[in-house]
Coordinates of C-alpha atoms in Angstrom, one line a residue:
Chain A
X107 CA -11.6 -18.7 35.5
X108 CA -13.6 -18.6 32.4
X109 CA -12.8 -21.0 29.8
X110 CA -13.8 -22.0 26.5
X111 CA -15.7 -24.9 27.6
X112 CA -17.8 -22.8 30.0
X113 CA -18.4 -20.2 27.1
X114 CA -19.3 -23.0 24.9
X115 CA -21.8 -24.4 27.6
X116 CA -23.5 -21.0 28.1
X117 CA -23.9 -20.3 24.1
X118 CA -25.2 -24.0 23.6
X119 CA -22.7 -24.5 21.0
X120 CA -19.6 -27.1 20.7
X121 CA -16.0 -25.9 21.9
X122 CA -15.2 -26.2 18.1
X123 CA -17.6 -23.5 17.2
X124 CA -16.0 -21.1 20.0
X125 CA -12.7 -21.7 18.8
X126 CA -13.7 -21.1 15.2
X127 CA -15.0 -17.7 16.4
X128 CA -12.0 -16.9 18.5
X129 CA -10.0 -17.6 15.5
X130 CA -12.1 -15.4 13.1
X131 CA -12.8 -18.5 10.7
X132 CA -15.5 -17.7 8.2
X133 CA -18.5 -19.9 7.8
X134 CA -19.6 -19.8 11.2
X135 CA -23.6 -19.5 11.5
X136 CA -23.9 -15.7 12.2
X137 CA -26.4 -16.1 15.3
X138 CA -23.8 -18.5 17.0
X139 CA -21.1 -16.1 16.4
X140 CA -22.9 -13.2 17.9
X141 CA -24.1 -15.4 20.9
X142 CA -20.4 -16.6 21.5
X143 CA -19.0 -13.1 21.5
X144 CA -21.7 -11.7 23.6
X145 CA -20.6 -13.9 26.1
X146 CA -16.8 -13.4 25.6
X147 CA -17.8 -9.7 26.0
X148 CA -19.7 -10.1 29.3
X149 CA -17.5 -12.7 31.1
X150 CA -14.5 -10.4 29.7
X151 CA -13.0 -13.7 28.5
X152 CA -9.4 -13.2 27.0
X153 CA -8.3 -16.1 25.0
X154 CA -4.8 -17.0 25.5
X155 CA -3.7 -16.9 21.8
X156 CA -0.2 -17.8 22.3
X157 CA -1.4 -21.1 24.0
X158 CA -3.7 -21.6 21.2
X159 CA -1.4 -21.2 18.5
X160 CA 1.0 -23.4 20.3
X161 CA -1.7 -26.0 20.4
X162 CA -2.8 -26.0 16.7
X163 CA 0.4 -25.0 15.2
X164 CA -1.1 -22.4 12.8
X165 CA -1.1 -18.5 13.3
X166 CA -3.4 -17.7 10.3
X167 CA -1.0 -14.9 9.4
X168 CA 0.6 -14.9 6.0
X169 CA 3.6 -12.5 5.5
X170 CA 4.0 -10.2 2.4
X171 CA 7.5 -9.3 1.4
X172 CA 7.8 -6.3 -0.8
X173 CA 10.2 -3.5 -1.6
X174 CA 8.7 0.0 -1.3
X175 CA 5.2 0.3 -2.5
X176 CA 4.5 0.8 -6.1
X177 CA 1.3 1.4 -8.0
X178 CA 1.1 -2.3 -9.1
X179 CA 2.4 -3.7 -5.7
X180 CA -0.4 -1.8 -3.8
X181 CA -2.8 -3.3 -6.2
X182 CA -1.2 -6.8 -5.6
X183 CA -1.2 -6.4 -1.9
X184 CA -4.6 -4.8 -1.7
X185 CA -6.1 -8.1 -3.5
X186 CA -4.1 -10.3 -1.5
X187 CA -5.0 -9.0 1.6
X188 CA -8.6 -8.8 0.8
X189 CA -8.8 -12.5 0.0
X190 CA -6.6 -13.7 2.7
X191 CA -9.3 -11.9 5.1
X192 CA -12.3 -13.6 3.5
X193 CA -10.5 -16.8 4.3
X194 CA -10.0 -15.8 7.9
X195 CA -6.2 -14.9 7.3
X196 CA -4.2 -11.7 8.3
X197 CA -1.4 -10.3 6.6
X198 CA 1.8 -9.3 7.8
X199 CA 3.7 -6.6 5.5
X200 CA 7.5 -6.3 5.5
X201 CA 8.8 -3.6 3.4
X202 CA 12.3 -4.5 2.9
X203 CA 13.5 -1.6 0.7
X204 CA 15.9 -4.0 -1.0
X205 CA 17.5 -4.6 2.4
X206 CA 18.3 -8.5 2.9
X207 CA 18.5 -8.2 6.6
X208 CA 14.9 -7.2 6.6
X209 CA 13.8 -9.9 4.3
X210 CA 15.5 -12.2 6.7
X211 CA 13.4 -11.1 9.7
X212 CA 10.1 -12.4 7.7
X213 CA 11.9 -15.9 6.6
X214 CA 12.9 -16.1 10.5
X215 CA 9.4 -15.7 11.6
X216 CA 8.2 -18.4 9.0
X217 CA 10.9 -20.7 10.3
X218 CA 9.9 -20.2 14.0
X219 CA 6.2 -20.4 12.9
X220 CA 5.1 -16.9 13.6
X221 CA 3.9 -17.0 10.1
X222 CA 2.0 -19.7 8.2
X223 CA 3.1 -18.8 4.9
X224 CA 5.1 -16.2 2.8
X225 CA 4.4 -14.4 -0.6
X226 CA 7.5 -12.7 -1.9
X227 CA 6.7 -9.8 -4.1
X228 CA 10.2 -8.6 -4.8
X229 CA 13.2 -10.3 -3.3
X230 CA 16.5 -9.1 -1.5
X231 CA 18.3 -12.1 -0.8
X232 CA 19.7 -14.8 -3.4
X233 CA 16.8 -17.5 -4.2
X234 CA 18.9 -20.1 -2.8
X235 CA 19.0 -18.8 0.5
X236 CA 15.2 -17.8 0.3
X237 CA 14.5 -21.6 -0.7
X238 CA 16.5 -23.0 2.2
X239 CA 13.4 -21.5 4.1
X240 CA 10.8 -23.5 2.0
X241 CA 10.9 -26.4 4.5
X242 CA 9.2 -24.2 7.2
X243 CA 6.3 -23.4 5.2
X244 CA 4.8 -22.6 1.9
X245 CA 6.5 -19.4 -0.2
X246 CA 5.3 -18.2 -3.2
X247 CA 6.7 -15.4 -5.4
X248 CA 5.6 -12.8 -7.9
X249 CA 9.0 -12.9 -9.7
X250 CA 10.3 -15.1 -12.4
X251 CA 11.6 -18.3 -10.8
X252 CA 11.6 -22.2 -12.1
X253 CA 11.5 -23.9 -8.5
X254 CA 9.7 -26.8 -7.2
X255 CA 10.2 -25.2 -3.9
X256 CA 8.7 -22.0 -4.5
X257 CA 5.9 -21.8 -7.0
X258 CA 5.7 -18.4 -9.0
X259 CA 2.5 -16.3 -10.3
X260 CA 5.1 -14.7 -12.4
X261 CA 3.7 -13.8 -16.2
X262 CA 6.2 -14.1 -18.9
X263 CA 6.2 -10.7 -20.1
X264 CA 7.3 -11.8 -23.5
X265 CA 3.7 -12.0 -24.5
X266 CA 2.7 -8.7 -22.8
X267 CA 5.6 -6.8 -24.4
X268 CA 5.2 -8.7 -27.8
X269 CA 1.4 -7.2 -27.6
X270 CA 2.6 -3.7 -27.0
X271 CA 5.4 -3.7 -29.9
X272 CA 2.6 -5.3 -32.4
X273 CA 0.3 -2.3 -31.7
X274 CA 3.0 0.2 -32.2
X275 CA 3.5 -1.4 -35.5
X276 CA -0.1 -1.6 -36.7
X277 CA -0.2 2.4 -35.5
X278 CA 2.8 2.8 -38.3
X279 CA 5.3 3.2 -35.9
X280 CA 8.9 1.8 -37.2
X281 CA 11.7 3.3 -35.5
X282 CA 11.0 2.0 -31.6
X283 CA 13.3 2.7 -28.8
X284 CA 13.0 0.5 -26.0
X285 CA 13.0 1.9 -22.4
X286 CA 13.9 -1.0 -20.0
X287 CA 13.8 -1.3 -15.9
X288 CA 16.5 -2.2 -13.7
X289 CA 15.7 -5.7 -12.5
X290 CA 16.9 -8.2 -14.5
X291 CA 13.9 -10.5 -14.3
X292 CA 11.8 -9.1 -17.2
X293 CA 14.3 -7.5 -19.1
X294 CA 15.5 -10.4 -21.0
X295 CA 12.0 -11.5 -21.8
X296 CA 11.2 -8.1 -23.2
X297 CA 14.4 -8.0 -25.0
X298 CA 13.5 -11.5 -26.7
X299 CA 10.2 -10.2 -27.8
X300 CA 11.5 -7.1 -29.3
X301 CA 14.2 -8.9 -31.1
X302 CA 11.5 -11.5 -32.5
X303 CA 9.2 -8.6 -33.4
X304 CA 12.1 -6.8 -35.1
X305 CA 12.8 -10.0 -37.0
X306 CA 9.4 -10.9 -38.2
X307 CA 9.0 -7.1 -39.5
X308 CA 12.5 -6.7 -40.9
X309 CA 12.8 -3.4 -38.7
X310 CA 16.1 -2.3 -38.2
X311 CA 15.7 -0.5 -34.9
X312 CA 15.4 3.1 -33.5
X313 CA 19.1 4.1 -34.6
X314 CA 19.8 4.6 -31.1
X315 CA 20.9 2.4 -28.1
X316 CA 18.1 1.0 -25.8
X317 CA 17.8 2.6 -22.0
X318 CA 18.2 0.5 -19.0
X319 CA 17.3 0.9 -15.3
X320 CA 14.4 3.8 -16.0
X321 CA 11.3 3.1 -13.4
X322 CA 10.3 6.4 -12.2
X323 CA 8.4 9.6 -13.4
X324 CA 11.5 11.4 -13.0
X325 CA 13.3 9.0 -15.4
X326 CA 10.4 9.5 -17.9
X327 CA 11.0 13.3 -17.7
X328 CA 14.7 13.0 -18.3
X329 CA 13.9 10.7 -21.4
X330 CA 11.9 13.7 -22.6
X331 CA 14.8 16.0 -22.5
X332 CA 17.0 13.4 -24.2
X333 CA 14.2 12.9 -26.8
X334 CA 14.2 17.0 -27.9
X335 CA 17.9 17.0 -28.1
X336 CA 18.2 14.1 -30.9
X337 CA 18.7 15.5 -34.3
X338 CA 17.2 12.1 -35.4
X339 CA 14.9 11.0 -32.8
X340 CA 13.0 7.7 -32.5
X341 CA 9.5 7.7 -33.8
X342 CA 8.2 5.9 -30.8
X343 CA 8.9 4.8 -27.2
X344 CA 8.2 1.6 -25.6
X345 CA 8.3 2.3 -21.7
X346 CA 9.3 -0.1 -19.1
X347 CA 6.1 1.1 -17.1
X348 CA 3.1 3.5 -16.7
X349 CA 5.2 5.7 -14.4
X350 CA 8.0 6.2 -17.0
X351 CA 5.5 6.7 -19.8
X352 CA 3.5 9.4 -17.8
X353 CA 6.8 11.5 -17.1
X354 CA 7.8 11.3 -20.4
X355 CA 4.4 12.1 -22.1
X356 CA 3.8 14.8 -19.6
X357 CA 7.1 16.6 -20.1
X358 CA 7.0 16.2 -24.0
X359 CA 3.8 18.1 -23.8
X360 CA 4.8 20.9 -21.5
X361 CA 7.5 21.3 -24.3
X362 CA 5.1 21.7 -27.0
X363 CA 5.8 18.1 -28.2
X364 CA 2.7 16.3 -30.2
X365 CA 2.1 12.8 -28.7
X366 CA 1.3 10.9 -30.9
X367 CA 2.0 13.2 -33.9
X368 CA 5.6 13.4 -33.5
X369 CA 6.4 10.5 -31.2
X370 CA 4.2 7.6 -30.0
X371 CA 4.5 6.4 -26.0
X372 CA 3.5 3.2 -25.1
X373 CA 3.2 2.3 -20.9
X374 CA 3.2 -1.0 -19.1
X375 CA 0.8 -2.1 -16.4
X376 CA -2.6 -0.2 -17.0
X377 CA -2.6 1.8 -13.5
X378 CA -4.6 4.9 -12.5
X379 CA -1.8 7.3 -14.3
X380 CA -2.3 5.7 -17.7
X381 CA -6.0 6.2 -17.5
X382 CA -6.0 9.5 -16.3
X383 CA -3.4 10.6 -19.2
X384 CA -5.0 8.3 -21.7
X385 CA -1.8 6.6 -22.2
X386 CA -1.9 3.4 -24.4
X387 CA -0.5 0.8 -22.2
X388 CA -0.4 -3.3 -21.7
X389 CA -2.7 -4.2 -19.0
X390 CA -1.1 -6.6 -16.3
X391 CA -3.5 -8.4 -14.0
X392 CA -1.9 -8.1 -10.7
X393 CA -5.0 -8.2 -8.8
X394 CA -5.7 -11.8 -10.3
X395 CA -2.0 -12.6 -9.7
X396 CA -2.6 -12.1 -5.9
X397 CA -5.6 -14.3 -5.7
X398 CA -3.6 -17.1 -7.4
X399 CA -0.8 -16.5 -5.1
X400 CA -3.3 -17.0 -2.2
X401 CA -4.7 -20.1 -3.8
X402 CA -1.3 -21.7 -4.1
X403 CA -0.7 -21.0 -0.3
X404 CA -3.9 -22.3 0.9
X405 CA -3.6 -25.5 -1.3
X406 CA -0.2 -25.9 0.0
X407 CA -1.3 -25.5 3.6
X408 CA -3.7 -28.4 3.2
X409 CA -6.7 -26.4 3.0
X410 CA -9.7 -26.2 0.3
X411 CA -8.4 -23.3 -2.4
X412 CA -10.3 -21.3 -4.9
X413 CA -9.4 -22.5 -8.8
X414 CA -6.9 -20.2 -9.8
X415 CA -7.8 -17.4 -12.4
X416 CA -6.3 -17.9 -16.3
X417 CA -3.9 -15.0 -16.7
X418 CA -3.8 -13.0 -19.8
X419 CA -2.1 -9.7 -21.0
X420 CA -4.5 -7.0 -22.8
X421 CA -3.7 -4.2 -24.8
X422 CA -5.3 -0.8 -23.8
X423 CA -5.2 1.6 -26.9
X424 CA -6.1 5.1 -25.9
X425 CA -4.6 8.4 -27.3
X426 CA -0.7 8.2 -26.9
X427 CA 0.3 6.1 -29.8
Chain B
X1108 CA 17.1 -31.1 22.0
X1109 CA 18.8 -27.7 21.3
X1110 CA 17.7 -25.0 23.5
X1111 CA 18.5 -21.3 23.8
X1112 CA 20.9 -22.1 26.7
X1113 CA 23.0 -24.4 24.7
X1114 CA 23.3 -21.7 21.8
X1115 CA 24.4 -18.9 24.2
X1116 CA 26.7 -21.3 25.6
X1117 CA 28.4 -22.4 22.2
X1118 CA 28.2 -18.8 20.9
X1119 CA 29.7 -17.4 24.2
X1120 CA 26.9 -14.9 24.8
X1121 CA 24.2 -14.7 27.2
X1122 CA 20.9 -16.1 26.7
X1123 CA 19.5 -12.7 26.8
X1124 CA 21.5 -11.8 23.6
X1125 CA 20.5 -15.1 22.0
X1126 CA 16.6 -14.0 22.7
X1127 CA 17.4 -10.5 21.3
X1128 CA 18.8 -12.1 18.2
X1129 CA 15.6 -14.5 18.0
X1130 CA 13.3 -11.5 18.5
X1131 CA 14.9 -9.3 15.9
X1132 CA 15.6 -6.4 18.2
X1133 CA 17.9 -3.7 17.0
X1134 CA 20.9 -2.9 18.6
X1135 CA 22.7 -6.4 19.1
X1136 CA 26.4 -6.3 18.1
X1137 CA 26.6 -7.4 14.5
X1138 CA 29.4 -10.1 15.3
X1139 CA 27.3 -11.8 18.0
X1140 CA 24.1 -11.7 15.9
X1141 CA 25.9 -13.5 13.2
X1142 CA 27.5 -16.1 15.4
X1143 CA 24.2 -16.8 17.0
X1144 CA 22.3 -17.1 13.5
X1145 CA 25.1 -19.3 12.2
X1146 CA 24.5 -21.7 15.2
X1147 CA 20.8 -21.5 14.8
X1148 CA 21.3 -22.6 11.1
X1149 CA 23.8 -25.4 12.0
X1150 CA 21.9 -26.9 14.6
X1151 CA 18.5 -26.3 13.1
X1152 CA 17.3 -24.8 16.0
X1153 CA 13.7 -23.9 15.6
X1154 CA 12.7 -21.0 18.6
X1155 CA 9.2 -22.0 19.9
X1156 CA 8.0 -18.3 19.4
X1157 CA 4.6 -19.1 20.7
X1158 CA 6.0 -20.2 23.9
X1159 CA 8.3 -17.2 23.8
X1160 CA 5.7 -14.6 23.6
X1161 CA 3.6 -16.3 26.1
X1162 CA 6.5 -15.5 28.5
X1163 CA 7.4 -12.1 27.8
X1164 CA 3.9 -10.9 27.0
X1165 CA 4.8 -8.9 23.9
X1166 CA 4.6 -10.1 20.2
X1167 CA 6.1 -6.9 18.7
X1168 CA 3.5 -6.6 16.3
X1169 CA 1.5 -3.5 15.4
X1170 CA -1.6 -3.9 13.7
X1171 CA -2.5 -1.0 10.8
X1172 CA -6.5 -0.8 10.3
X1173 CA -7.1 1.1 7.2
X1174 CA -9.9 1.1 4.6
X1175 CA -8.5 0.6 0.9
X1176 CA -5.4 2.2 -0.2
X1177 CA -5.1 5.6 -1.2
X1178 CA -2.4 7.7 -2.4
X1179 CA -2.3 9.4 0.9
X1180 CA -2.8 6.0 3.1
X1181 CA -0.1 4.0 1.3
X1182 CA 2.2 6.9 2.0
X1183 CA 1.3 6.7 5.7
X1184 CA 1.6 2.9 5.8
X1185 CA 4.9 2.8 4.3
X1186 CA 6.4 5.4 6.5
X1187 CA 4.7 3.7 9.3
X1188 CA 6.2 0.4 8.4
X1189 CA 9.7 1.4 7.9
X1190 CA 9.8 3.3 11.3
X1191 CA 8.4 0.2 13.1
X1192 CA 10.8 -2.1 11.6
X1193 CA 13.8 0.3 12.5
X1194 CA 12.6 -0.4 15.9
X1195 CA 12.4 -4.0 15.7
X1196 CA 8.4 -4.4 15.5
X1197 CA 6.4 -5.7 12.3
X1198 CA 3.1 -4.7 11.2
X1199 CA 0.1 -6.4 10.3
X1200 CA -2.4 -4.8 7.8
X1201 CA -6.2 -4.9 8.2
X1202 CA -7.9 -3.5 5.0
X1203 CA -11.5 -3.1 6.3
X1204 CA -13.2 -1.8 3.0
X1205 CA -15.4 0.1 5.8
X1206 CA -16.6 -3.3 7.2
X1207 CA -16.8 -2.9 10.9
X1208 CA -16.4 -7.0 11.2
X1209 CA -13.3 -6.7 9.7
X1210 CA -12.1 -4.0 12.0
X1211 CA -13.3 -6.1 14.9
X1212 CA -10.8 -8.8 13.9
X1213 CA -8.1 -6.3 14.7
X1214 CA -9.7 -5.3 18.1
X1215 CA -9.9 -8.8 19.0
X1216 CA -6.5 -9.5 18.2
X1217 CA -5.3 -6.4 20.4
X1218 CA -7.7 -7.6 23.2
X1219 CA -6.1 -11.4 23.0
X1220 CA -2.7 -9.8 22.9
X1221 CA -1.7 -11.2 19.5
X1222 CA -1.0 -7.3 18.8
X1223 CA 0.8 -5.1 21.0
X1224 CA -0.7 -1.9 19.7
X1225 CA -3.1 -0.6 16.9
X1226 CA -3.1 2.5 14.5
X1227 CA -6.3 3.1 13.1
X1228 CA -6.1 5.1 9.7
X1229 CA -9.9 5.1 9.0
X1230 CA -12.3 3.6 11.3
X1231 CA -15.5 1.4 10.7
X1232 CA -16.9 1.0 14.2
X1233 CA -18.3 3.7 16.4
X1234 CA -15.5 5.5 18.6
X1235 CA -17.1 4.5 22.0
X1236 CA -16.8 0.8 20.5
X1237 CA -13.2 1.4 19.6
X1238 CA -12.4 2.8 22.8
X1239 CA -13.4 0.0 24.9
X1240 CA -10.5 -1.8 23.4
X1241 CA -7.9 0.6 24.6
X1242 CA -7.7 -1.0 27.9
X1243 CA -6.3 -3.9 26.3
X1244 CA -3.4 -2.1 24.4
X1245 CA -2.3 1.3 23.2
X1246 CA -4.3 2.7 20.0
X1247 CA -3.9 5.7 18.1
X1248 CA -5.5 7.2 15.3
X1249 CA -5.1 9.5 11.9
X1250 CA -8.7 10.8 12.4
X1251 CA -10.2 13.8 14.4
X1252 CA -10.8 12.5 17.6
X1253 CA -10.6 14.0 21.2
X1254 CA -10.0 11.3 23.6
X1255 CA -7.8 10.5 26.5
X1256 CA -7.9 6.9 25.7
X1257 CA -7.1 7.2 22.2
X1258 CA -4.4 9.8 20.9
X1259 CA -4.6 11.2 17.4
X1260 CA -2.4 12.5 15.2
X1261 CA -4.9 14.1 13.2
X1262 CA -4.2 17.6 11.7
X1263 CA -6.6 20.2 11.9
X1264 CA -7.4 20.9 8.3
X1265 CA -8.8 24.4 8.9
X1266 CA -5.3 25.5 8.7
X1267 CA -4.3 23.9 5.5
X1268 CA -7.6 24.8 3.5
X1269 CA -7.3 28.3 4.4
X1270 CA -3.9 28.3 3.1
X1271 CA -5.2 27.1 0.0
X1272 CA -8.1 29.5 -0.4
X1273 CA -5.5 32.7 0.4
X1274 CA -3.5 31.5 -2.2
X1275 CA -6.6 31.5 -4.7
X1276 CA -7.6 34.8 -3.7
X1277 CA -4.0 36.1 -4.0
X1278 CA -3.9 34.7 -7.7
X1279 CA -7.4 36.9 -8.2
X1280 CA -9.8 34.1 -8.0
X1281 CA -13.1 35.5 -6.2
X1282 CA -15.9 32.9 -7.2
X1283 CA -14.6 29.8 -5.7
X1284 CA -16.4 26.4 -5.5
X1285 CA -15.6 24.0 -2.8
X1286 CA -15.7 20.4 -3.6
X1287 CA -15.7 18.3 -0.3
X1288 CA -15.2 14.5 0.4
X1289 CA -17.7 12.5 1.9
X1290 CA -16.5 11.5 5.2
X1291 CA -17.9 14.1 7.7
X1292 CA -14.2 14.6 9.6
X1293 CA -12.6 16.9 7.7
X1294 CA -15.7 18.7 6.1
X1295 CA -16.8 20.7 8.9
X1296 CA -13.2 22.3 9.4
X1297 CA -12.9 23.0 5.8
X1298 CA -16.3 24.6 5.7
X1299 CA -15.4 26.7 8.5
X1300 CA -12.2 27.8 6.9
X1301 CA -14.3 28.9 3.8
X1302 CA -17.0 30.7 5.9
X1303 CA -14.1 32.7 7.7
X1304 CA -12.2 33.3 4.5
X1305 CA -15.3 34.5 2.6
X1306 CA -16.3 36.9 5.5
X1307 CA -12.7 38.2 5.7
X1308 CA -12.6 38.9 1.9
X1309 CA -16.1 40.1 1.6
X1310 CA -16.6 37.5 -1.0
X1311 CA -20.1 36.4 -2.0
X1312 CA -19.7 32.8 -2.9
X1313 CA -19.4 31.1 -6.6
X1314 CA -23.2 31.4 -7.1
X1315 CA -23.5 27.6 -7.2
X1316 CA -24.2 25.0 -4.2
X1317 CA -20.9 23.4 -2.9
X1318 CA -20.4 19.7 -4.0
X1319 CA -19.8 16.7 -1.2
X1320 CA -19.2 13.3 -1.5
X1321 CA -16.4 13.7 -4.2
X1322 CA -13.1 11.8 -3.8
X1323 CA -11.8 10.1 -6.9
X1324 CA -10.6 10.6 -10.2
X1325 CA -13.7 9.9 -12.0
X1326 CA -15.8 12.4 -9.7
X1327 CA -13.1 15.1 -11.0
X1328 CA -14.1 14.1 -14.6
X1329 CA -17.8 14.3 -13.9
X1330 CA -17.2 17.6 -12.4
X1331 CA -15.3 19.0 -15.6
X1332 CA -18.5 17.8 -17.5
X1333 CA -20.7 20.1 -15.1
X1334 CA -18.3 23.1 -15.1
X1335 CA -18.9 23.1 -19.1
X1336 CA -22.6 23.0 -18.9
X1337 CA -22.7 26.1 -16.8
X1338 CA -23.6 29.4 -18.2
X1339 CA -22.1 31.3 -15.4
X1340 CA -19.3 28.9 -14.0
X1341 CA -17.1 29.4 -10.9
X1342 CA -13.5 30.9 -11.6
X1343 CA -12.0 28.7 -9.1
X1344 CA -12.4 25.2 -8.0
X1345 CA -11.0 24.0 -4.5
X1346 CA -10.9 20.1 -4.6
X1347 CA -11.0 17.9 -1.8
X1348 CA -8.0 16.0 -2.8
X1349 CA -5.5 15.6 -5.8
X1350 CA -7.2 13.0 -7.1
X1351 CA -10.4 14.8 -8.0
X1352 CA -8.3 17.8 -8.9
X1353 CA -6.5 15.5 -11.4
X1354 CA -9.6 14.2 -13.0
X1355 CA -11.1 17.6 -13.3
X1356 CA -8.0 19.3 -14.6
X1357 CA -7.5 16.5 -17.3
X1358 CA -10.9 16.4 -18.5
X1359 CA -11.2 20.1 -18.9
X1360 CA -8.0 20.3 -21.0
X1361 CA -9.2 17.3 -23.2
X1362 CA -12.2 19.6 -23.8
X1363 CA -10.2 22.7 -24.5
X1364 CA -10.7 24.4 -21.5
X1365 CA -7.7 26.6 -20.5
X1366 CA -6.5 26.1 -16.9
X1367 CA -5.9 28.4 -14.9
X1368 CA -6.8 31.0 -17.8
X1369 CA -10.8 30.3 -17.8
X1370 CA -10.8 28.4 -14.2
X1371 CA -8.4 27.9 -11.5
X1372 CA -8.0 24.2 -9.8
X1373 CA -6.5 23.6 -6.5
X1374 CA -5.9 20.1 -4.9
X1375 CA -5.2 18.8 -1.6
X1376 CA -2.3 16.3 -0.6
X1377 CA 0.7 16.9 -2.7
X1378 CA 0.6 13.4 -4.0
X1379 CA 2.6 12.0 -7.2
X1380 CA -0.2 12.9 -9.4
X1381 CA -0.1 16.7 -8.4
X1382 CA 3.5 16.8 -9.3
X1383 CA 3.2 15.1 -12.5
X1384 CA 0.3 17.4 -13.7
X1385 CA 1.7 20.8 -12.2
X1386 CA -1.3 20.8 -10.0
X1387 CA -1.2 23.5 -7.1
X1388 CA -1.9 22.0 -4.1
X1389 CA -1.6 22.0 -0.2
X1390 CA 1.4 19.5 1.2
X1391 CA 0.1 17.3 3.7
X1392 CA 2.7 15.5 5.8
X1393 CA 1.2 11.9 6.0
X1394 CA 4.6 10.6 6.5
X1395 CA 5.5 12.6 9.4
X1396 CA 2.2 11.9 10.9
X1397 CA 2.9 8.1 10.7
X1398 CA 6.2 8.3 12.5
X1399 CA 4.2 10.5 15.1
X1400 CA 1.6 7.9 15.6
X1401 CA 4.5 5.1 16.2
X1402 CA 6.2 7.3 18.4
X1403 CA 3.1 7.8 20.8
X1404 CA 2.5 4.0 20.5
X1405 CA 6.3 3.4 21.6
X1406 CA 6.2 5.7 24.6
X1407 CA 2.4 4.1 25.8
X1408 CA 4.4 0.8 25.3
X1409 CA 7.0 2.1 28.0
X1410 CA 9.8 2.2 25.5
X1411 CA 11.9 5.1 24.7
X1412 CA 10.4 6.9 21.6
X1413 CA 11.8 9.4 19.2
X1414 CA 10.8 13.1 19.5
X1415 CA 7.5 13.5 17.5
X1416 CA 7.9 16.0 14.3
X1417 CA 6.1 19.4 14.5
X1418 CA 3.3 19.0 11.7
X1419 CA 2.8 21.8 9.4
X1420 CA 0.6 22.3 6.0
X1421 CA 2.5 24.0 3.2
X1422 CA 1.3 25.4 0.1
X1423 CA 2.4 24.4 -3.2
X1424 CA 1.9 26.8 -6.2
X1425 CA 2.2 25.2 -9.6
X1426 CA 0.7 25.7 -12.7
X1427 CA -3.0 25.2 -12.3
X1428 CA -3.8 28.5 -10.1

């Protein structure tokens, strides 16, 4: 029966090289790789991968735990996949739809060494439960968390939101309504940013209670109807994300409201919708966060890792403010 | 050392039940599952998964090969993930970015039994190369392919495109420009649909050569500039997808062109952008295609599979035509 030693002998390379080719490691000489693959093809050799991973203890698979896809999570996952593949890792996606049981499937696979590491974009279980799995393999998160066991590539949205608010102020808006999302994670930072901003400029608020739990295009469209119904509407709306801002902007324009003439609109994330609709927004470097998440995991797996990027928000001023 | 028999004994269940819990199979009695997981927790038992999969010959992992994310591929992948997870499978994503080498990584993992099956959204290698891997495990594709070895959930776009063209005709448009995408797979069907449509209505064309290779928002924006520059522009544009239509519509309106008054615009796919911009478009059921793809794989793996959906295009008439 064909084995790895025979292939190495026939190809004139070491068994370590054959092993690297079989495990899709980068940095194998292209000619050697081709020769090994040709022999594998010709001899119809099927490596027993389970036995292989049993021996070396690594599967070179990283799990990605996410709720359903959104514009920013697909940007993160795409960037994470590409950098992982460049380093010879594959990724396994777990879309939890906020179901703790589905998330547990991923955690159990880390525990039983079917995954080398895990990146958690959105969590469904409590943090202390997730942390109890960190002894089985490195876990990194996209969310806000102060933990020795689970590093985070979270960016404090205080900075980004403050940047957006200062832009609205510079454009002359004073009665600013805040529209927050549902998850508690970023909202406290944004609320703190607004409070500090309002105090610094001695502003009195929009005259309306802020909104919470708004995340979708449909939420933005409903917000437009609310705005139209007010006798004393706010003069600007800072939205939780670009989807809400896009729904709001589009529905207001459908109803003949002038943006930014009658009301200014600010998004957050800088996705494709924002670009298409000329929405002013705050750029959020989710692709760089993904690359940093991979670097942290690689480092914790004891492998040479690329230097992480410096992460910064950026104001993108377009036509809606 | 704790083993599977000891856990079965302490939990008062069969070893088969413990095994099902460990492998995340659905349809385990919830109380038994809880009891087994508690014991596993308490005894800190780590199942040797590689040994497990060695024995039973299945990893319960399905690979998904895709180029980079687009609106319709994320919709497909999300639906595929959710149905796979409901059946106790996990999915591994390979974003090839059209690189044949990256696709080969997935094919080699099928060959070496690290994946049970593969779904190929976009291919990078030649079909006969991909087909040579079908002996190692089932492969299904989203693309047009007539093959016994690789079933396809492709929908013939002749029907969908013809539906869109007939809609443009019913709205009074006669000089219709076709904007096709770059990949050769759907374009011939769409061109045939246009030829039959034009013959049936005795139309003479738009007076301009059709466009090819247009797929992005930016392509749509450039198309708007082209349209504005014509002394004798077409009165309607049938776009390759919603992204092109969205870029075109938005840029024309930015420049003060009335849509559909001066020119009608038709998209294809019915994604979020189309809904947001009130674009008339052809609905493409990528989520149902994904569920059908999973059913086919499950069946070929010898497992009970859900009945496939009937697939049909649907015209969504909105404000751009």
